[in-house]
């Protein structure tokens, strides 16, 4: 709450984020994001489970399976919210100057990973553009739909592995 003032935003930018070490462009963009958040504090009064700075080099993994086939799925959640005792909402933050166009495929991967991470909860996902202050629609899927996406991801991974193996057996 004390950061939700212009002085608080400036303190956060200078003392916590050390923006003075960044390029002018990065400083300007992050200052705009912080000011946008001041105008629209979309995380206020929400139960935040995790909030990533985006600088981590650690990516959690889950195993997805389809019969005897299994694949490791690596992912990074920007923000995980607990909406109530039974529902988890995953938010992916977007930045950039281009048009805000959320990717349904990425949303489905988040739903699959979220289902593995929080198996007793209902999982939803959305995207939030930090610079524009725009939210996407909320993505949800049934277990059957996510099972079908999982099958497709495993098929793609298997095909990719076969192509890699073929390449290494006879590189061109």
mmCIF file of N, CA and C in Angstrom, residues 102-170:
data_model
loop_
_atom_site.group_PDB
_atom_site.id
_atom_site.type_symbol
_atom_site.label_atom_id
_atom_site.label_comp_id
_atom_site.label_asym_id
_atom_site.label_seq_id
_atom_site.Cartn_x
_atom_site.Cartn_y
_atom_site.Cartn_z
ATOM 1 N N UNK A 102 -2.659 -12.292 -26.930
ATOM 2 C CA UNK A 102 -2.381 -13.484 -26.125
ATOM 3 C C UNK A 102 -2.370 -14.753 -26.981
ATOM 4 N N UNK A 103 -1.582 -15.722 -26.563
ATOM 5 C CA UNK A 103 -1.405 -16.970 -27.301
ATOM 6 C C UNK A 103 -2.145 -18.091 -26.584
ATOM 7 N N UNK A 104 -3.214 -18.579 -27.194
ATOM 8 C CA UNK A 104 -4.001 -19.657 -26.601
ATOM 9 C C UNK A 104 -3.143 -20.879 -26.308
ATOM 10 N N UNK A 105 -2.189 -21.192 -27.188
ATOM 11 C CA UNK A 105 -1.322 -22.361 -26.973
ATOM 12 C C UNK A 105 -0.541 -22.225 -25.679
ATOM 13 N N UNK A 106 -0.006 -21.036 -25.437
ATOM 14 C CA UNK A 106 0.728 -20.804 -24.201
ATOM 15 C C UNK A 106 -0.212 -20.927 -23.003
ATOM 16 N N UNK A 107 -1.406 -20.406 -23.132
ATOM 17 C CA UNK A 107 -2.400 -20.529 -22.060
ATOM 18 C C UNK A 107 -2.716 -21.980 -21.749
ATOM 19 N N UNK A 108 -2.830 -22.806 -22.786
ATOM 20 C CA UNK A 108 -3.110 -24.231 -22.570
ATOM 21 C C UNK A 108 -1.951 -24.934 -21.871
ATOM 22 N N UNK A 109 -0.721 -24.572 -22.221
ATOM 23 C CA UNK A 109 0.436 -25.155 -21.527
ATOM 24 C C UNK A 109 0.403 -24.761 -20.056
ATOM 25 N N UNK A 110 0.052 -23.515 -19.759
ATOM 26 C CA UNK A 110 -0.063 -23.090 -18.359
ATOM 27 C C UNK A 110 -1.153 -23.887 -17.638
ATOM 28 N N UNK A 111 -2.249 -24.143 -18.310
ATOM 29 C CA UNK A 111 -3.317 -24.919 -17.689
ATOM 30 C C UNK A 111 -2.860 -26.346 -17.394
ATOM 31 N N UNK A 112 -2.122 -26.936 -18.321
ATOM 32 C CA UNK A 112 -1.604 -28.303 -18.110
ATOM 33 C C UNK A 112 -0.617 -28.320 -16.943
ATOM 34 N N UNK A 113 0.331 -27.382 -16.938
ATOM 35 C CA UNK A 113 1.312 -27.321 -15.845
ATOM 36 C C UNK A 113 0.615 -27.018 -14.518
ATOM 37 N N UNK A 114 -0.336 -26.110 -14.542
ATOM 38 C CA UNK A 114 -1.080 -25.772 -13.330
ATOM 39 C C UNK A 114 -1.850 -26.953 -12.785
ATOM 40 N N UNK A 115 -2.430 -27.748 -13.671
ATOM 41 C CA UNK A 115 -3.168 -28.950 -13.243
ATOM 42 C C UNK A 115 -2.237 -29.925 -12.549
ATOM 43 N N UNK A 116 -0.992 -30.030 -13.029
ATOM 44 C CA UNK A 116 -0.004 -30.915 -12.395
ATOM 45 C C UNK A 116 0.476 -30.348 -11.061
ATOM 46 N N UNK A 117 0.685 -29.037 -11.022
ATOM 47 C CA UNK A 117 1.195 -28.393 -9.803
ATOM 48 C C UNK A 117 0.138 -28.322 -8.692
ATOM 49 N N UNK A 118 -1.109 -28.143 -9.079
ATOM 50 C CA UNK A 118 -2.212 -27.981 -8.130
ATOM 51 C C UNK A 118 -3.335 -28.953 -8.504
ATOM 52 N N UNK A 119 -3.115 -30.265 -8.306
ATOM 53 C CA UNK A 119 -4.043 -31.267 -8.837
ATOM 54 C C UNK A 119 -5.455 -31.250 -8.234
ATOM 55 N N UNK A 120 -5.626 -30.663 -7.070
ATOM 56 C CA UNK A 120 -6.956 -30.660 -6.456
ATOM 57 C C UNK A 120 -7.716 -29.361 -6.726
ATOM 58 N N UNK A 121 -7.118 -28.468 -7.515
ATOM 59 C CA UNK A 121 -7.722 -27.148 -7.752
ATOM 60 C C UNK A 121 -8.218 -27.002 -9.184
ATOM 61 N N UNK A 122 -9.147 -26.108 -9.370
ATOM 62 C CA UNK A 122 -9.569 -25.695 -10.704
ATOM 63 C C UNK A 122 -8.575 -24.626 -11.156
ATOM 64 N N UNK A 123 -8.073 -24.766 -12.383
ATOM 65 C CA UNK A 123 -7.031 -23.870 -12.887
ATOM 66 C C UNK A 123 -7.590 -23.005 -14.010
ATOM 67 N N UNK A 124 -7.293 -21.714 -13.944
ATOM 68 C CA UNK A 124 -7.580 -20.797 -15.045
ATOM 69 C C UNK A 124 -6.296 -20.004 -15.326
ATOM 70 N N UNK A 125 -6.248 -19.375 -16.476
ATOM 71 C CA UNK A 125 -5.064 -18.598 -16.848
ATOM 72 C C UNK A 125 -5.485 -17.390 -17.667
ATOM 73 N N UNK A 126 -4.647 -16.370 -17.617
ATOM 74 C CA UNK A 126 -4.877 -15.184 -18.442
ATOM 75 C C UNK A 126 -3.552 -14.476 -18.660
ATOM 76 N N UNK A 127 -3.596 -13.454 -19.493
ATOM 77 C CA UNK A 127 -2.431 -12.637 -19.802
ATOM 78 C C UNK A 127 -2.741 -11.204 -19.411
ATOM 79 N N UNK A 128 -1.704 -10.488 -18.968
ATOM 80 C CA UNK A 128 -1.870 -9.085 -18.609
ATOM 81 C C UNK A 128 -0.702 -8.302 -19.197
ATOM 82 N N UNK A 129 -1.025 -7.299 -20.016
ATOM 83 C CA UNK A 129 0.021 -6.469 -20.628
ATOM 84 C C UNK A 129 0.345 -5.338 -19.669
ATOM 85 N N UNK A 130 1.555 -5.377 -19.118
ATOM 86 C CA UNK A 130 1.961 -4.419 -18.090
ATOM 87 C C UNK A 130 2.017 -2.980 -18.592
ATOM 88 N N UNK A 131 2.438 -2.769 -19.824
ATOM 89 C CA UNK A 131 2.590 -1.407 -20.338
ATOM 90 C C UNK A 131 1.270 -0.807 -20.798
ATOM 91 N N UNK A 132 0.374 -1.661 -21.277
ATOM 92 C CA UNK A 132 -0.908 -1.168 -21.778
ATOM 93 C C UNK A 132 -2.017 -1.246 -20.729
ATOM 94 N N UNK A 133 -1.782 -2.015 -19.664
ATOM 95 C CA UNK A 133 -2.815 -2.188 -18.644
ATOM 96 C C UNK A 133 -4.007 -2.960 -19.168
ATOM 97 N N UNK A 134 -3.773 -3.887 -20.100
ATOM 98 C CA UNK A 134 -4.865 -4.662 -20.701
ATOM 99 C C UNK A 134 -4.830 -6.106 -20.229
ATOM 100 N N UNK A 135 -6.008 -6.650 -19.969
ATOM 101 C CA UNK A 135 -6.143 -8.052 -19.580
ATOM 102 C C UNK A 135 -6.744 -8.839 -20.733
ATOM 103 N N UNK A 136 -6.326 -10.092 -20.847
ATOM 104 C CA UNK A 136 -6.916 -10.975 -21.855
ATOM 105 C C UNK A 136 -8.174 -11.615 -21.278
ATOM 106 N N UNK A 137 -8.811 -12.408 -22.119
ATOM 107 C CA UNK A 137 -9.888 -13.232 -21.602
ATOM 108 C C UNK A 137 -9.278 -14.267 -20.660
ATOM 109 N N UNK A 138 -10.122 -14.885 -19.864
ATOM 110 C CA UNK A 138 -9.673 -15.945 -18.958
ATOM 111 C C UNK A 138 -9.807 -17.275 -19.674
ATOM 112 N N UNK A 139 -8.722 -18.045 -19.653
ATOM 113 C CA UNK A 139 -8.698 -19.348 -20.311
ATOM 114 C C UNK A 139 -8.968 -20.444 -19.299
ATOM 115 N N UNK A 140 -9.804 -21.391 -19.705
ATOM 116 C CA UNK A 140 -10.108 -22.573 -18.902
ATOM 117 C C UNK A 140 -10.334 -23.716 -19.875
ATOM 118 N N UNK A 141 -10.171 -24.925 -19.398
ATOM 119 C CA UNK A 141 -10.390 -26.090 -20.262
ATOM 120 C C UNK A 141 -10.806 -27.268 -19.386
ATOM 121 N N UNK A 142 -11.543 -28.167 -19.979
ATOM 122 C CA UNK A 142 -11.934 -29.379 -19.261
ATOM 123 C C UNK A 142 -10.746 -30.336 -19.203
ATOM 124 N N UNK A 143 -10.832 -31.325 -18.327
ATOM 125 C CA UNK A 143 -9.786 -32.343 -18.259
ATOM 126 C C UNK A 143 -9.640 -33.055 -19.600
ATOM 127 N N UNK A 144 -10.744 -33.307 -20.272
ATOM 128 C CA UNK A 144 -10.697 -33.992 -21.570
ATOM 129 C C UNK A 144 -9.959 -33.140 -22.605
ATOM 130 N N UNK A 145 -10.232 -31.854 -22.619
ATOM 131 C CA UNK A 145 -9.540 -30.961 -23.559
ATOM 132 C C UNK A 145 -8.039 -30.907 -23.261
ATOM 133 N N UNK A 146 -7.689 -30.832 -21.978
ATOM 134 C CA UNK A 146 -6.271 -30.791 -21.611
ATOM 135 C C UNK A 146 -5.584 -32.125 -21.897
ATOM 136 N N UNK A 147 -6.303 -33.230 -21.751
ATOM 137 C CA UNK A 147 -5.735 -34.537 -22.109
ATOM 138 C C UNK A 147 -5.414 -34.584 -23.597
ATOM 139 N N UNK A 148 -6.296 -34.040 -24.422
ATOM 140 C CA UNK A 148 -6.066 -34.004 -25.870
ATOM 141 C C UNK A 148 -4.853 -33.131 -26.210
ATOM 142 N N UNK A 149 -4.727 -31.976 -25.573
ATOM 143 C CA UNK A 149 -3.567 -31.108 -25.792
ATOM 144 C C UNK A 149 -2.303 -31.826 -25.336
ATOM 145 N N UNK A 150 -2.369 -32.521 -24.207
ATOM 146 C CA UNK A 150 -1.225 -33.280 -23.705
ATOM 147 C C UNK A 150 -0.793 -34.335 -24.718
ATOM 148 N N UNK A 151 -1.748 -35.064 -25.278
ATOM 149 C CA UNK A 151 -1.436 -36.059 -26.312
ATOM 150 C C UNK A 151 -0.718 -35.412 -27.488
ATOM 151 N N UNK A 152 -1.205 -34.257 -27.903
ATOM 152 C CA UNK A 152 -0.579 -33.548 -29.029
ATOM 153 C C UNK A 152 0.830 -33.072 -28.688
ATOM 154 N N UNK A 153 1.026 -32.556 -27.477
ATOM 155 C CA UNK A 153 2.366 -32.119 -27.070
ATOM 156 C C UNK A 153 3.344 -33.289 -27.060
ATOM 157 N N UNK A 154 2.901 -34.428 -26.561
ATOM 158 C CA UNK A 154 3.765 -35.604 -26.524
ATOM 159 C C UNK A 154 4.077 -36.077 -27.939
ATOM 160 N N UNK A 155 3.091 -36.057 -28.819
ATOM 161 C CA UNK A 155 3.327 -36.457 -30.213
ATOM 162 C C UNK A 155 4.342 -35.525 -30.877
ATOM 163 N N UNK A 156 4.240 -34.239 -30.627
ATOM 164 C CA UNK A 156 5.194 -33.274 -31.188
ATOM 165 C C UNK A 156 6.589 -33.538 -30.632
ATOM 166 N N UNK A 157 6.687 -33.776 -29.332
ATOM 167 C CA UNK A 157 7.986 -34.039 -28.703
ATOM 168 C C UNK A 157 8.613 -35.321 -29.259
ATOM 169 N N UNK A 158 7.814 -36.348 -29.446
ATOM 170 C CA UNK A 158 8.331 -37.615 -29.992
ATOM 171 C C UNK A 158 8.818 -37.421 -31.429
ATOM 172 N N UNK A 159 8.028 -36.693 -32.237
ATOM 173 C CA UNK A 159 8.422 -36.434 -33.620
ATOM 174 C C UNK A 159 9.732 -35.625 -33.657
ATOM 175 N N UNK A 160 9.828 -34.632 -32.799
ATOM 176 C CA UNK A 160 11.034 -33.820 -32.728
ATOM 177 C C UNK A 160 12.241 -34.674 -32.332
ATOM 178 N N UNK A 161 12.064 -35.567 -31.362
ATOM 179 C CA UNK A 161 13.171 -36.422 -30.935
ATOM 180 C C UNK A 161 13.611 -37.361 -32.057
ATOM 181 N N UNK A 162 12.644 -37.889 -32.812
ATOM 182 C CA UNK A 162 12.993 -38.747 -33.960
ATOM 183 C C UNK A 162 13.814 -37.972 -34.988
ATOM 184 N N UNK A 163 13.411 -36.728 -35.259
ATOM 185 C CA UNK A 163 14.150 -35.896 -36.218
ATOM 186 C C UNK A 163 15.558 -35.604 -35.721
ATOM 187 N N UNK A 164 15.704 -35.356 -34.433
ATOM 188 C CA UNK A 164 17.040 -35.125 -33.865
ATOM 189 C C UNK A 164 17.891 -36.377 -34.002
ATOM 190 N N UNK A 165 17.319 -37.523 -33.672
ATOM 191 C CA UNK A 165 18.056 -38.787 -33.786
ATOM 192 C C UNK A 165 18.480 -39.047 -35.228
ATOM 193 N N UNK A 166 17.576 -38.801 -36.178
ATOM 194 C CA UNK A 166 17.893 -38.993 -37.594
ATOM 195 C C UNK A 166 19.024 -38.067 -38.010
ATOM 196 N N UNK A 167 18.990 -36.848 -37.575
ATOM 197 C CA UNK A 167 20.038 -35.875 -37.904
ATOM 198 C C UNK A 167 21.396 -36.342 -37.392
ATOM 199 N N UNK A 168 21.448 -36.783 -36.134
ATOM 200 C CA UNK A 168 22.723 -37.199 -35.562
ATOM 201 C C UNK A 168 23.247 -38.499 -36.184
ATOM 202 N N UNK A 169 22.348 -39.313 -36.698
ATOM 203 C CA UNK A 169 22.798 -40.559 -37.351
ATOM 204 C C UNK A 169 23.370 -40.272 -38.726
ATOM 205 N N UNK A 170 22.870 -39.253 -39.394
ATOM 206 C CA UNK A 170 23.411 -38.909 -40.711
ATOM 207 C C UNK A 170 23.318 -37.399 -40.929
#
